[in-house]
PDB file of C-alpha atoms and ligand atoms in Angstrom:
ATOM      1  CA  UNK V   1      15.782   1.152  -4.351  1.00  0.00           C
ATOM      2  CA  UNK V   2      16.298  -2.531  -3.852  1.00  0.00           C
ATOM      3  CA  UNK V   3      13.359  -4.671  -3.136  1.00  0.00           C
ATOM      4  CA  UNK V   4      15.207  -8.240  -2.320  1.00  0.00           C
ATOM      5  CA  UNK V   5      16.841  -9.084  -5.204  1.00  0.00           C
ATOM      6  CA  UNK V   6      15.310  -6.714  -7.881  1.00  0.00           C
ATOM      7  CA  UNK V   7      16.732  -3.008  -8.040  1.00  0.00           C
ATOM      8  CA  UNK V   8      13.644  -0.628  -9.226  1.00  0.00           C
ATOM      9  CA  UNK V   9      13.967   3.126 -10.013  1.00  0.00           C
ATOM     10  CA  UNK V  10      11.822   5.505  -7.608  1.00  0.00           C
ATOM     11  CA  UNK V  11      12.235   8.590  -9.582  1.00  0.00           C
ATOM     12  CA  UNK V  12       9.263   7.945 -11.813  1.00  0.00           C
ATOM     13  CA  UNK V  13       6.042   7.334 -10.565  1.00  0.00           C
ATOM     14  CA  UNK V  14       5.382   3.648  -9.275  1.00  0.00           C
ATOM     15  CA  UNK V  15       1.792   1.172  -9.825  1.00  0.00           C
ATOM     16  CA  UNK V  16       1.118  -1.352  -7.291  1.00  0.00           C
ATOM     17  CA  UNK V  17      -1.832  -3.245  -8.195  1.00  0.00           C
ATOM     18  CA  UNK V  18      -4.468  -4.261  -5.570  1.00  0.00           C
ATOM     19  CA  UNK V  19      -4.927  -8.075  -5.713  1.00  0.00           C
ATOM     20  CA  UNK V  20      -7.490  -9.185  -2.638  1.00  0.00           C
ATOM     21  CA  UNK V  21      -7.751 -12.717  -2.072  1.00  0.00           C
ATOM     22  CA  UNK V  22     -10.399 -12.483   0.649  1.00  0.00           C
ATOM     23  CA  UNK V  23     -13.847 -14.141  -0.208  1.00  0.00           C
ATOM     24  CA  UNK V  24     -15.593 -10.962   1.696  1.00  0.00           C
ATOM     25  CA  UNK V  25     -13.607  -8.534  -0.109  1.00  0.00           C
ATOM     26  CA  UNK V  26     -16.666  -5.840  -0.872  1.00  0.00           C
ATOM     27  CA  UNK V  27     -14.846  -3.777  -3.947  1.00  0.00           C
ATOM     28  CA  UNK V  28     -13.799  -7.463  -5.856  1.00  0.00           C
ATOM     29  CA  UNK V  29     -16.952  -9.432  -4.960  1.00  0.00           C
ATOM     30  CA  UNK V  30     -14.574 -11.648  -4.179  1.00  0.00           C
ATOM     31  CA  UNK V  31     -14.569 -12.750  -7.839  1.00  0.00           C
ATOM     32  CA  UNK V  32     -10.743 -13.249  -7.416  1.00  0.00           C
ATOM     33  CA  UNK V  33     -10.706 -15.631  -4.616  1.00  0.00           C
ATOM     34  CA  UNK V  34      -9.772 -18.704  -7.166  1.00  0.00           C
ATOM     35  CA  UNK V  35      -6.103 -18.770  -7.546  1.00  0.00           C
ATOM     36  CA  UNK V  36      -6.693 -18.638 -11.336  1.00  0.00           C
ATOM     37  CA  UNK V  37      -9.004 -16.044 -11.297  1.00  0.00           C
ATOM     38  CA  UNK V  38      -6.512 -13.937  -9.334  1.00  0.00           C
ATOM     39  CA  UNK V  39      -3.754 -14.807 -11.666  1.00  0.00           C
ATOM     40  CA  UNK V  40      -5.151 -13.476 -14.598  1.00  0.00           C
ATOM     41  CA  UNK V  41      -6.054 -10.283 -12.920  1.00  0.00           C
ATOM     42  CA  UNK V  42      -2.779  -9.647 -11.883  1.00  0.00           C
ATOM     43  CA  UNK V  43      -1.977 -10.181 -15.548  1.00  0.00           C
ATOM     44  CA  UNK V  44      -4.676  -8.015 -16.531  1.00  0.00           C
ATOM     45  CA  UNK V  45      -2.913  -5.319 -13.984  1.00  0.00           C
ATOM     46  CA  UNK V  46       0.606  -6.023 -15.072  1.00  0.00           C
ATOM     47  CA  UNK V  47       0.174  -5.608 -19.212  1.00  0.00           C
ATOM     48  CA  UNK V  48      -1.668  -1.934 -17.930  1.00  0.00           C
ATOM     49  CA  UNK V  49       1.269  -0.963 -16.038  1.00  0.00           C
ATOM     50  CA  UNK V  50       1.561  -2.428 -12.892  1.00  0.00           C
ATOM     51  CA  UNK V  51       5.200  -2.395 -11.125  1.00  0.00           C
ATOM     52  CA  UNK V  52       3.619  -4.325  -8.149  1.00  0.00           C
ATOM     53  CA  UNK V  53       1.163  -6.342  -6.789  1.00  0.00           C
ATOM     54  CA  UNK V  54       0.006  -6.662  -3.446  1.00  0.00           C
ATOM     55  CA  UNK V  55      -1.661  -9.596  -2.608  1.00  0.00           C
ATOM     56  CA  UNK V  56      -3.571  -9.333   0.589  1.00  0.00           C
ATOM     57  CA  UNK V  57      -5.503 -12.125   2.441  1.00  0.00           C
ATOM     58  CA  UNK V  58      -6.869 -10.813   5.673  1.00  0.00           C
ATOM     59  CA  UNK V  59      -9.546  -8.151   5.284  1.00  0.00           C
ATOM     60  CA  UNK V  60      -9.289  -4.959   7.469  1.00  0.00           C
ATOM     61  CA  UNK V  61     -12.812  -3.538   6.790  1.00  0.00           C
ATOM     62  CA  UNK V  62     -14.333  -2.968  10.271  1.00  0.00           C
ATOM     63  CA  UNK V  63     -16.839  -5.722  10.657  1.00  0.00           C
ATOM     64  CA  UNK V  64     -14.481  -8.352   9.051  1.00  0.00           C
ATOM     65  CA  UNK V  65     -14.123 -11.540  10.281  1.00  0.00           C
ATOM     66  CA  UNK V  66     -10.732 -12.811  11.730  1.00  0.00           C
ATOM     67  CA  UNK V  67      -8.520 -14.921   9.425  1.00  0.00           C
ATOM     68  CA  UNK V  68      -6.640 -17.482  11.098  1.00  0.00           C
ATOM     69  CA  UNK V  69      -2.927 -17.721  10.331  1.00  0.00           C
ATOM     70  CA  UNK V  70      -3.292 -21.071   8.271  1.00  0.00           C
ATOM     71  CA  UNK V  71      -6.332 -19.563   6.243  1.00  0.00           C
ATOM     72  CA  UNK V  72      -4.237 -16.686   5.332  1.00  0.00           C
ATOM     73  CA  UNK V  73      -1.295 -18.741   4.351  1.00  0.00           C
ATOM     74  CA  UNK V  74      -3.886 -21.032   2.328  1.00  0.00           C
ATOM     75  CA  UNK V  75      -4.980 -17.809   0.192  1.00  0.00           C
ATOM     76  CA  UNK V  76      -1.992 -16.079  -0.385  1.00  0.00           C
ATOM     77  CA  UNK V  77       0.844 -18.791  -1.110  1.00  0.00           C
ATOM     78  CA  UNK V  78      -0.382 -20.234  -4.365  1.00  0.00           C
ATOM     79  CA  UNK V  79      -1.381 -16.832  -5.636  1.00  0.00           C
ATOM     80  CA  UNK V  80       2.458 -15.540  -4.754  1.00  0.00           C
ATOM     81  CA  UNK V  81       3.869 -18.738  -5.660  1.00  0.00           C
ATOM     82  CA  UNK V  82       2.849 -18.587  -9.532  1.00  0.00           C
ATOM     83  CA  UNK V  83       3.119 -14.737  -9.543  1.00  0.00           C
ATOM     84  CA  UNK V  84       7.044 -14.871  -8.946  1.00  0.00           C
ATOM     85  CA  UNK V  85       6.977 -18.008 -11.227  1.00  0.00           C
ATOM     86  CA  UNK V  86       4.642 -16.714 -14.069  1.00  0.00           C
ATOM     87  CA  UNK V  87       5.595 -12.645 -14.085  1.00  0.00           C
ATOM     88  CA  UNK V  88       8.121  -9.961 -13.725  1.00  0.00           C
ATOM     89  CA  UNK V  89       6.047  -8.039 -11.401  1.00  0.00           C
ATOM     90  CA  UNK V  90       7.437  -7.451  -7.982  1.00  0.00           C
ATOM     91  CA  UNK V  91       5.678  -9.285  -5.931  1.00  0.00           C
ATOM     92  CA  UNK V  92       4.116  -7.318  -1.930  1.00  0.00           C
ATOM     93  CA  UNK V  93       2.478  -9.215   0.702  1.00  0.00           C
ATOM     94  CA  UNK V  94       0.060  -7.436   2.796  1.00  0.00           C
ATOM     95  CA  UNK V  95      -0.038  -9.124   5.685  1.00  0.00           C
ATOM     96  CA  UNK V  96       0.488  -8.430   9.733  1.00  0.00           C
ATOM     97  CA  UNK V  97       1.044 -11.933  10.715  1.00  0.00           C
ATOM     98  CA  UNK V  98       4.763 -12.944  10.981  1.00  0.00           C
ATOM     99  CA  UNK V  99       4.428 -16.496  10.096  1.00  0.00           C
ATOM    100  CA  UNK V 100       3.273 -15.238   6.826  1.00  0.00           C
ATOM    101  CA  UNK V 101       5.873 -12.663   6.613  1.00  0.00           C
ATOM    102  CA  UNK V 102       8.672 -15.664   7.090  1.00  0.00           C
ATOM    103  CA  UNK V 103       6.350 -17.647   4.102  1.00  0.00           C
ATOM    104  CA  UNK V 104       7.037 -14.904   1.986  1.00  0.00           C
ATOM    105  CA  UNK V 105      10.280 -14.211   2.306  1.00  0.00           C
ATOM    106  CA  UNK V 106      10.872 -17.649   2.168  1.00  0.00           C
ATOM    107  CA  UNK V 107       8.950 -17.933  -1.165  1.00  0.00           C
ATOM    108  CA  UNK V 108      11.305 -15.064  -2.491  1.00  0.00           C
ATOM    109  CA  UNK V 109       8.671 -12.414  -2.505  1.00  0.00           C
ATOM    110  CA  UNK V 110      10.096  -8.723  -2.874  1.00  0.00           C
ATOM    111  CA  UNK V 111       7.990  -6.036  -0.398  1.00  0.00           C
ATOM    112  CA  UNK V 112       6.408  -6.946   2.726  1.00  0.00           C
ATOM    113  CA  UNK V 113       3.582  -4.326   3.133  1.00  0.00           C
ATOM    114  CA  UNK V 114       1.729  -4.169   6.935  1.00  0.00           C
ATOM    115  CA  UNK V 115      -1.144  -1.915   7.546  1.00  0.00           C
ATOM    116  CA  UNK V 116      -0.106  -2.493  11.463  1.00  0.00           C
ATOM    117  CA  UNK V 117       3.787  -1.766  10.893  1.00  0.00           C
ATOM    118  CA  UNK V 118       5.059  -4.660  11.961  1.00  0.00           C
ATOM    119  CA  UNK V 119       3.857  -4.017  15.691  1.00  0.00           C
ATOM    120  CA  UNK V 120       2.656  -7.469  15.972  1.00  0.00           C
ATOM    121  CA  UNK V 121       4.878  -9.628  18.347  1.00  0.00           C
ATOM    122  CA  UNK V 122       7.082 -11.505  16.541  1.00  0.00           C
ATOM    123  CA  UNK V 123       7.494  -9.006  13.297  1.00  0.00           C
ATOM    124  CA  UNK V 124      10.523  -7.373  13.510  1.00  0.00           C
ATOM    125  CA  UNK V 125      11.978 -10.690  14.394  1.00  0.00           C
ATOM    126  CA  UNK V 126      10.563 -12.485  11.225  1.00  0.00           C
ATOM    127  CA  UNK V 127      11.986  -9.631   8.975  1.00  0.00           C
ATOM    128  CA  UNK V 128      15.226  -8.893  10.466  1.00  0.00           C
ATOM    129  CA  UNK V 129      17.732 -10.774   8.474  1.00  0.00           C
ATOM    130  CA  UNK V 130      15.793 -11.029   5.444  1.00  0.00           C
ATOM    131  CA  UNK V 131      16.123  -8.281   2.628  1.00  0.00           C
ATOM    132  CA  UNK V 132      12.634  -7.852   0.917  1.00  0.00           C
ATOM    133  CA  UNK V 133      11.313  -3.804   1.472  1.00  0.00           C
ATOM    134  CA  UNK V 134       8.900  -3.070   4.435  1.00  0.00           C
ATOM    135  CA  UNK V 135       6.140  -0.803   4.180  1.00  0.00           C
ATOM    136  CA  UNK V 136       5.122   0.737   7.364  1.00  0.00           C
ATOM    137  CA  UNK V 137       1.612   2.290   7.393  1.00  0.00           C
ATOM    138  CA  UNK V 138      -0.013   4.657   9.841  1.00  0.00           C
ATOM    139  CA  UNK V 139      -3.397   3.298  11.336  1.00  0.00           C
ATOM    140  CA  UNK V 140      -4.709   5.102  14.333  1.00  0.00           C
ATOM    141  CA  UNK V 141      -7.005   2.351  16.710  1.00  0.00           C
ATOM    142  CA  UNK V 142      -7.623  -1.191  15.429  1.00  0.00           C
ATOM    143  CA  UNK V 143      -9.456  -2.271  11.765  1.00  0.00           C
ATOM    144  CA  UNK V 144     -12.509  -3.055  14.118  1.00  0.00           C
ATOM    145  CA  UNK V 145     -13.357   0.545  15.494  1.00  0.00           C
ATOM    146  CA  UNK V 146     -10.789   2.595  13.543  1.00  0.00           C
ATOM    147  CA  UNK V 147     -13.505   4.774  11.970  1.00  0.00           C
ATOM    148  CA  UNK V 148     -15.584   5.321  15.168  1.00  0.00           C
ATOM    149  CA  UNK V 149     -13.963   8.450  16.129  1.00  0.00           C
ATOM    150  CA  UNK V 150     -10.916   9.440  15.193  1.00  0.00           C
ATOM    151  CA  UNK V 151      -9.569  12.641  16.529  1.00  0.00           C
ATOM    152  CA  UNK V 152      -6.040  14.323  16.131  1.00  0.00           C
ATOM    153  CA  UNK V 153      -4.590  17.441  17.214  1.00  0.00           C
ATOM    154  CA  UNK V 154      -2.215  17.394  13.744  1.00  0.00           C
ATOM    155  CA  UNK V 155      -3.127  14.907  11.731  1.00  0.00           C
ATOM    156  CA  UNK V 156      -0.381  15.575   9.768  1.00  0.00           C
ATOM    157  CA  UNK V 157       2.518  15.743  12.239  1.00  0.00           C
ATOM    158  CA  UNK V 158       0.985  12.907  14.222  1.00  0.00           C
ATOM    159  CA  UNK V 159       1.571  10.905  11.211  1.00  0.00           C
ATOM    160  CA  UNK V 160       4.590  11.993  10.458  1.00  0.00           C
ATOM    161  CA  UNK V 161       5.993  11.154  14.067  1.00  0.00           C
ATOM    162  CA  UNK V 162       4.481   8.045  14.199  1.00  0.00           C
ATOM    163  CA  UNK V 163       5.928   6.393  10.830  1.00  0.00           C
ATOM    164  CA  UNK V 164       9.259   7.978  11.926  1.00  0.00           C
ATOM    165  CA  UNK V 165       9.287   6.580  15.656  1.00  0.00           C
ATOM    166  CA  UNK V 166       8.189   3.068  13.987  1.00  0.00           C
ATOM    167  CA  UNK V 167      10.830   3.844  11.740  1.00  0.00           C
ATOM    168  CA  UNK V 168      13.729   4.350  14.372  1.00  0.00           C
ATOM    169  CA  UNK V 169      12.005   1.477  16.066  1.00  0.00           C
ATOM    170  CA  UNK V 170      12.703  -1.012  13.188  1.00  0.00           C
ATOM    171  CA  UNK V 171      16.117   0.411  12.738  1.00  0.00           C
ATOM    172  CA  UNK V 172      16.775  -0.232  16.257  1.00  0.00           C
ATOM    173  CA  UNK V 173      15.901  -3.637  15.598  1.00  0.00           C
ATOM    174  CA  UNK V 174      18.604  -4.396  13.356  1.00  0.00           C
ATOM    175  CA  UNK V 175      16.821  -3.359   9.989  1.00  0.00           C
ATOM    176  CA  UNK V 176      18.530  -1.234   7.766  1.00  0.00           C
ATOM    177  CA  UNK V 177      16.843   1.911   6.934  1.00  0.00           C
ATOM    178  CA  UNK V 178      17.152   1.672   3.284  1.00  0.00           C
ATOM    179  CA  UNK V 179      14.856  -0.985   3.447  1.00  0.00           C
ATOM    180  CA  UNK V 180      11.982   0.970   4.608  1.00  0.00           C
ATOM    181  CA  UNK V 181       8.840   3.145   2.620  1.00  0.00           C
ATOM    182  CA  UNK V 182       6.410   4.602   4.764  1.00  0.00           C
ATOM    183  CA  UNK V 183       2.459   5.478   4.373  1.00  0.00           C
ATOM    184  CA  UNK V 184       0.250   7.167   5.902  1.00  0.00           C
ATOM    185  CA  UNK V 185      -2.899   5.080   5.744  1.00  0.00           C
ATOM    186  CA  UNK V 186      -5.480   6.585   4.001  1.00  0.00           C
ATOM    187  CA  UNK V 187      -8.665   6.112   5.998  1.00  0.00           C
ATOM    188  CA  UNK V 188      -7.740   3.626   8.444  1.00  0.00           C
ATOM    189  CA  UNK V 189      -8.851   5.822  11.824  1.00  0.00           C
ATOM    190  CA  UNK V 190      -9.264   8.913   9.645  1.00  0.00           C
ATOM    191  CA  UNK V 191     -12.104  11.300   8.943  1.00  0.00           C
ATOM    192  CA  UNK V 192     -12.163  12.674   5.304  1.00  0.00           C
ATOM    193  CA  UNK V 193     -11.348  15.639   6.644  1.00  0.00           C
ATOM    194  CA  UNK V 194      -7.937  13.829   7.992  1.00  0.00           C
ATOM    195  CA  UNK V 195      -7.761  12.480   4.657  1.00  0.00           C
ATOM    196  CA  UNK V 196      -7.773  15.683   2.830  1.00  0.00           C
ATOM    197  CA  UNK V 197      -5.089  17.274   4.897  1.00  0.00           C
ATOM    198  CA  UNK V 198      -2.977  14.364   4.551  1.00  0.00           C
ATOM    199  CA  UNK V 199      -3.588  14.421   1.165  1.00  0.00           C
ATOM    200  CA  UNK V 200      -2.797  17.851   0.345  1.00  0.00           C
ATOM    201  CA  UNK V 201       0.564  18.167   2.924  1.00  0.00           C
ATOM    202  CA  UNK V 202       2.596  14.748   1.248  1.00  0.00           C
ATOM    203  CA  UNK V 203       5.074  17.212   1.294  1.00  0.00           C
ATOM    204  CA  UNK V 204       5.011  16.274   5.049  1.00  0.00           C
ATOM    205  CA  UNK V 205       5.823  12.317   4.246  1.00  0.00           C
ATOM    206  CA  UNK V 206       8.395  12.708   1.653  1.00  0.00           C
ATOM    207  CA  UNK V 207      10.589  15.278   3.107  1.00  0.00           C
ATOM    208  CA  UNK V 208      11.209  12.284   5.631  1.00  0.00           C
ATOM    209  CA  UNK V 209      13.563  11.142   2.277  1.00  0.00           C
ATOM    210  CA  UNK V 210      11.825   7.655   2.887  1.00  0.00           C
ATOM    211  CA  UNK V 211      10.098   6.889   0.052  1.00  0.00           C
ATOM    212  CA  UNK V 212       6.251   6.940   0.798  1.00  0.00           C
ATOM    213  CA  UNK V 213       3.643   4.831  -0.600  1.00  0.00           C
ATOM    214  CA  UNK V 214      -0.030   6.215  -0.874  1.00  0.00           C
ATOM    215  CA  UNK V 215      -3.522   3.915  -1.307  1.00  0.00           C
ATOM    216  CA  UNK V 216      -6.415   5.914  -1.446  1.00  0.00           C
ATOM    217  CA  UNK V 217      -8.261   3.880  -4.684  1.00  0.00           C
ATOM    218  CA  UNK V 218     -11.997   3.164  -4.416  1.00  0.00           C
ATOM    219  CA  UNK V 219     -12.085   4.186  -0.790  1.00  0.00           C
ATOM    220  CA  UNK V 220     -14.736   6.206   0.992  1.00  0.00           C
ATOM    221  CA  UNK V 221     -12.802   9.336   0.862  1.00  0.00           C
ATOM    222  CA  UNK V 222     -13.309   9.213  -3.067  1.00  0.00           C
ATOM    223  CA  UNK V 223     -17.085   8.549  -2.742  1.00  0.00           C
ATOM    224  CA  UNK V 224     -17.464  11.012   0.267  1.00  0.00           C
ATOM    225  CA  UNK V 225     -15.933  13.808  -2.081  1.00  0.00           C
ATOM    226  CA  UNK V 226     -17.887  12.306  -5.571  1.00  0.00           C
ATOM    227  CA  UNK V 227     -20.843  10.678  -4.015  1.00  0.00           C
ATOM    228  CA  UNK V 228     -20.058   7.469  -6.069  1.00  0.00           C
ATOM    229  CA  UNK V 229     -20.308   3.850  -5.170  1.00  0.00           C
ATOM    230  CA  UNK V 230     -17.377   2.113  -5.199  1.00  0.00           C
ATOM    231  CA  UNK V 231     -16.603   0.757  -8.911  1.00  0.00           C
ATOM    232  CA  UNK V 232     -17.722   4.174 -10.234  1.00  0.00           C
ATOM    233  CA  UNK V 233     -14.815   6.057  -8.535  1.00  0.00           C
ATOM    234  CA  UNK V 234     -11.988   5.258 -10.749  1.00  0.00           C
ATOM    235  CA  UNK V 235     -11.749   9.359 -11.847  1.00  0.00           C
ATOM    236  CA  UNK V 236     -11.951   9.799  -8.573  1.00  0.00           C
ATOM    237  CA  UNK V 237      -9.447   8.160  -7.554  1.00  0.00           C
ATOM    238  CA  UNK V 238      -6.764   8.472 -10.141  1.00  0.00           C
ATOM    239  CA  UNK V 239      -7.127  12.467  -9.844  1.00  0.00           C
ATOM    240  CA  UNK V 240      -5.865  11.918  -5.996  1.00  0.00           C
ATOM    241  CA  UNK V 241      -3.651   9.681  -7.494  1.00  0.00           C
ATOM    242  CA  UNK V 242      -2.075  12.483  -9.492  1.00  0.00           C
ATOM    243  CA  UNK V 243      -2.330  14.387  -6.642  1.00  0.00           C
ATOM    244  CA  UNK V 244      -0.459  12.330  -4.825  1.00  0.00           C
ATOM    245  CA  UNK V 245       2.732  11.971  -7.061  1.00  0.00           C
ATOM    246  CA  UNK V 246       2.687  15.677  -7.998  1.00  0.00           C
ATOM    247  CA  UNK V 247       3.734  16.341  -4.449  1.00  0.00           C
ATOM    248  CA  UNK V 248       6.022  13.642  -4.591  1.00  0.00           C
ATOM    249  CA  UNK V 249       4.564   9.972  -3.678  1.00  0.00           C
ATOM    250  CA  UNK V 250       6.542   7.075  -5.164  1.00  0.00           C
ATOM    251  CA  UNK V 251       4.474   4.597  -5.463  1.00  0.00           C
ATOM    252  CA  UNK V 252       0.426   4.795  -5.421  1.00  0.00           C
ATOM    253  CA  UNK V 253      -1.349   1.485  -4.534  1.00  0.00           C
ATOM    254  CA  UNK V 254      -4.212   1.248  -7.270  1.00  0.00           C
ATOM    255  CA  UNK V 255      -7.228  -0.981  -8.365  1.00  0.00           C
ATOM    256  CA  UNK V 256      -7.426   0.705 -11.442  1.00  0.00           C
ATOM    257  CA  UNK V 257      -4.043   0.748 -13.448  1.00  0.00           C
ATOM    258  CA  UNK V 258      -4.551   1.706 -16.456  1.00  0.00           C
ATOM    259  CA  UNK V 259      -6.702   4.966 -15.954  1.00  0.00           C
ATOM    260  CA  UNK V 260      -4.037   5.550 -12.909  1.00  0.00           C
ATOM    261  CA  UNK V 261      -0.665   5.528 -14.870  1.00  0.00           C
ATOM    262  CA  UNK V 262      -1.951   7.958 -17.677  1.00  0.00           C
ATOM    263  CA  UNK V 263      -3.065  10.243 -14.824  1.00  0.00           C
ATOM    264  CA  UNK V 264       0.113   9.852 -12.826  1.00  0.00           C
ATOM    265  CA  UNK V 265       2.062  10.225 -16.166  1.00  0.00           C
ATOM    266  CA  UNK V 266       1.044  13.461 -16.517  1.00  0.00           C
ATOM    267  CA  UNK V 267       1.742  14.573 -12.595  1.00  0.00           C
ATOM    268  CA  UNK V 268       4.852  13.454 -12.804  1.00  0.00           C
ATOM    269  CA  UNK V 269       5.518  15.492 -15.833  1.00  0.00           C
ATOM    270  CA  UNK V 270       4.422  18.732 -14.207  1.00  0.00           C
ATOM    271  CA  UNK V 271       6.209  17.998 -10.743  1.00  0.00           C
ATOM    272  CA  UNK V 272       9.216  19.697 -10.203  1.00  0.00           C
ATOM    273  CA  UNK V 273       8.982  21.098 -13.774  1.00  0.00           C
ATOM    274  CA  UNK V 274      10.282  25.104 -13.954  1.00  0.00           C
ATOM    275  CA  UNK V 275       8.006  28.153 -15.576  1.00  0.00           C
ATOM    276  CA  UNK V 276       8.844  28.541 -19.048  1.00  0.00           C
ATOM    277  CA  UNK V 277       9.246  32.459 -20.257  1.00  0.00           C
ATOM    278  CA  UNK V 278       8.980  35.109 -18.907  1.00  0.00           C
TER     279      UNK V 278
HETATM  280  C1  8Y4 C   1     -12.703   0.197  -1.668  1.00  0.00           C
HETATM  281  C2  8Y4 C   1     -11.574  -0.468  -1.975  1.00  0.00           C
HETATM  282  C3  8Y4 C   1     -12.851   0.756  -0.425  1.00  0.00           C
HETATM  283  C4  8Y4 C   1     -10.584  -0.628  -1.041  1.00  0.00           C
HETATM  284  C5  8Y4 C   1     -11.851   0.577   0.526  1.00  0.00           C
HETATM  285  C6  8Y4 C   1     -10.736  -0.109   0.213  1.00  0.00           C
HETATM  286  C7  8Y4 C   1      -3.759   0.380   2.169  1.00  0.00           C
HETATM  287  C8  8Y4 C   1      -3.043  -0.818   2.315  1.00  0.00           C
HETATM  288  C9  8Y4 C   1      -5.169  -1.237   2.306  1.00  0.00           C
HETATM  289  C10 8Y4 C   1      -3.033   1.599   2.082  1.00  0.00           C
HETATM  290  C11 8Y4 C   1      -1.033   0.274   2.249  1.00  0.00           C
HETATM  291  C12 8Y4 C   1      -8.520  -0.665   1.079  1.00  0.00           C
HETATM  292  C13 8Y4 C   1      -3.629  -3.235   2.549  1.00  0.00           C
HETATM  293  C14 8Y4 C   1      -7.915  -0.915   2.401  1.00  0.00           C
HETATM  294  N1  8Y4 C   1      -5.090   0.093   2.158  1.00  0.00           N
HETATM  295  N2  8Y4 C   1      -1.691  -0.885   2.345  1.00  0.00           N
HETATM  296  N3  8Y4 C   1      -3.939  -1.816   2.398  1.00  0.00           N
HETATM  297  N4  8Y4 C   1      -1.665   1.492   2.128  1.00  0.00           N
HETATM  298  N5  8Y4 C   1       0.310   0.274   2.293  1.00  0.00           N
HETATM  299  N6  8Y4 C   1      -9.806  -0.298   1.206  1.00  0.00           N
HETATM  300  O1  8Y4 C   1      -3.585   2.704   1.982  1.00  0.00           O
HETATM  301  O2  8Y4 C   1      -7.921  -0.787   0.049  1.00  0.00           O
HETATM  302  S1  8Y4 C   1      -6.640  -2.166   2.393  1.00  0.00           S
END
């Protein structure tokens, strides 16, 4: 698949590396707010494995504090700026703001990754005739109240027909579908009961044929199911991680590279793989 100008290979399993450079971020500290600090994380990330990172500068925690478009160009630019300079990481944006989307792309950045699928006014527009990859995510409600009471018939096949009706949407507007990964959101507006059926039907998402991106590192579905805090879920996580690309995910969005790519190494070996004897 092409990602702007940088052709990467989606038939083994892909890392994208969280980078948060929110001051409130509550799984960092927000010890990577610095630019340089954040640099040589990603660096720490990228020698482990990573394939991506994805730097994000708004929060969507419920409770989190609105980030003007200017503060959010103020975090992320310098951090994407000396990324694309300094490594040969592909560089994401996660970001819902179209001004920051045209920054981006302007900057030469190669995935554009919004939690709100580019339903902001303005989105489509500011992607349209650029080539960089779009991720469109499922979220059901708004970051604010997402997690007050989320309720599905399906969770599965609501999903599903959501990311493809975005999907059509965004072709409609002139993007070209081979542009496009889809995810379904991991815990934004989901119970962990959501979660798990998500979880266990990928199937669902990648017989869509549009490759699908999954994030479920560090969240609260991991310490629901382990009754860990937070930096103490990294098993956690990297089993769902393994999970994940055994039925299929290409890409798995990831705090924790290293521990991640030797489980999804191993997934990927056993996925698709025929019995032997008999
Ligand atoms: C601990 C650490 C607890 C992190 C919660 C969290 C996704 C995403 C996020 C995702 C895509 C998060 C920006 C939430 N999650 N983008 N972004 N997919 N595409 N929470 O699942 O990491 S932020």
């Amino acid at each position: 698949m092409l990602f702007a100008d940088r052709e990467l290979d989606l038939s083994v399993p892909r890392i994208m590396g969280v980078l948060n450079v929110t001051p409130d971020s509550f799984s960092d500290g927000g010890r990577f707010n610095h630019p340089e600090r954040a640099l040589e994380h990603a660096q720490e990330m990228i020698e482990a494995g990573a394939d991506f990172i994805d730097v994000g500068g708004e929060s969507t925690r419920p409770g989190a504090a609105p980030v003007s478009e200017q503060e959010e160009l103020d975090r992320v630019c310098p951090v994407v700026e000396r990324l694309l300079r300094d490594t040969d990481a592909l560089v994401s944006v996660d970001t819902s703001s179209p001004a920051v989307m045209r920054e981006g792309i302007r900057m030469g950045v190669h995935l554009l990754n919004d939690v709100r699928a580019f339903r902001r006014p303005g989105a489509i527009e500011a992607v349209r005739d650029a080539s960089q990859a779009l991720c469109i995510m499922h979220m059901q409600g708004e970051p604010g109240t997402m997690q007050d009471n989320p309720v599905y018939d399906n969770v599965v096949e609501e999903v599903r027909t959501f990311l493809l009706n975005r999907a059509r949407e965004l072709v409609a507007g002139g993007i070209g579908s081979r542009r496009l990964l889809i995810d379904p959101g991991f815990g934004f507006g989901k119970d962990l009961a959501h979660n798990l059926a998500l979880l266990k039907r990928l199937d669902r998402m990648v017989d869509t044929g549009y490759p699908v991106l999954a994030g479920m590192s560090r969240k609260r579905m991991i310490g629901a199911l382990t009754g860990r805090d937070t930096p103490d879920r990294v098993v956690g996580s990297a089993v769902a991680a393994a999970l994940a690309v055994e039925r299929g995910v290409h890409i798995v969005r990831v705090h924790d590279v290293a521990e991640t790519l030797d489980a999804v190494r191993v997934a990927h070996a056993i996925r698709g793989l025929k019995e032997y004897g008999h």
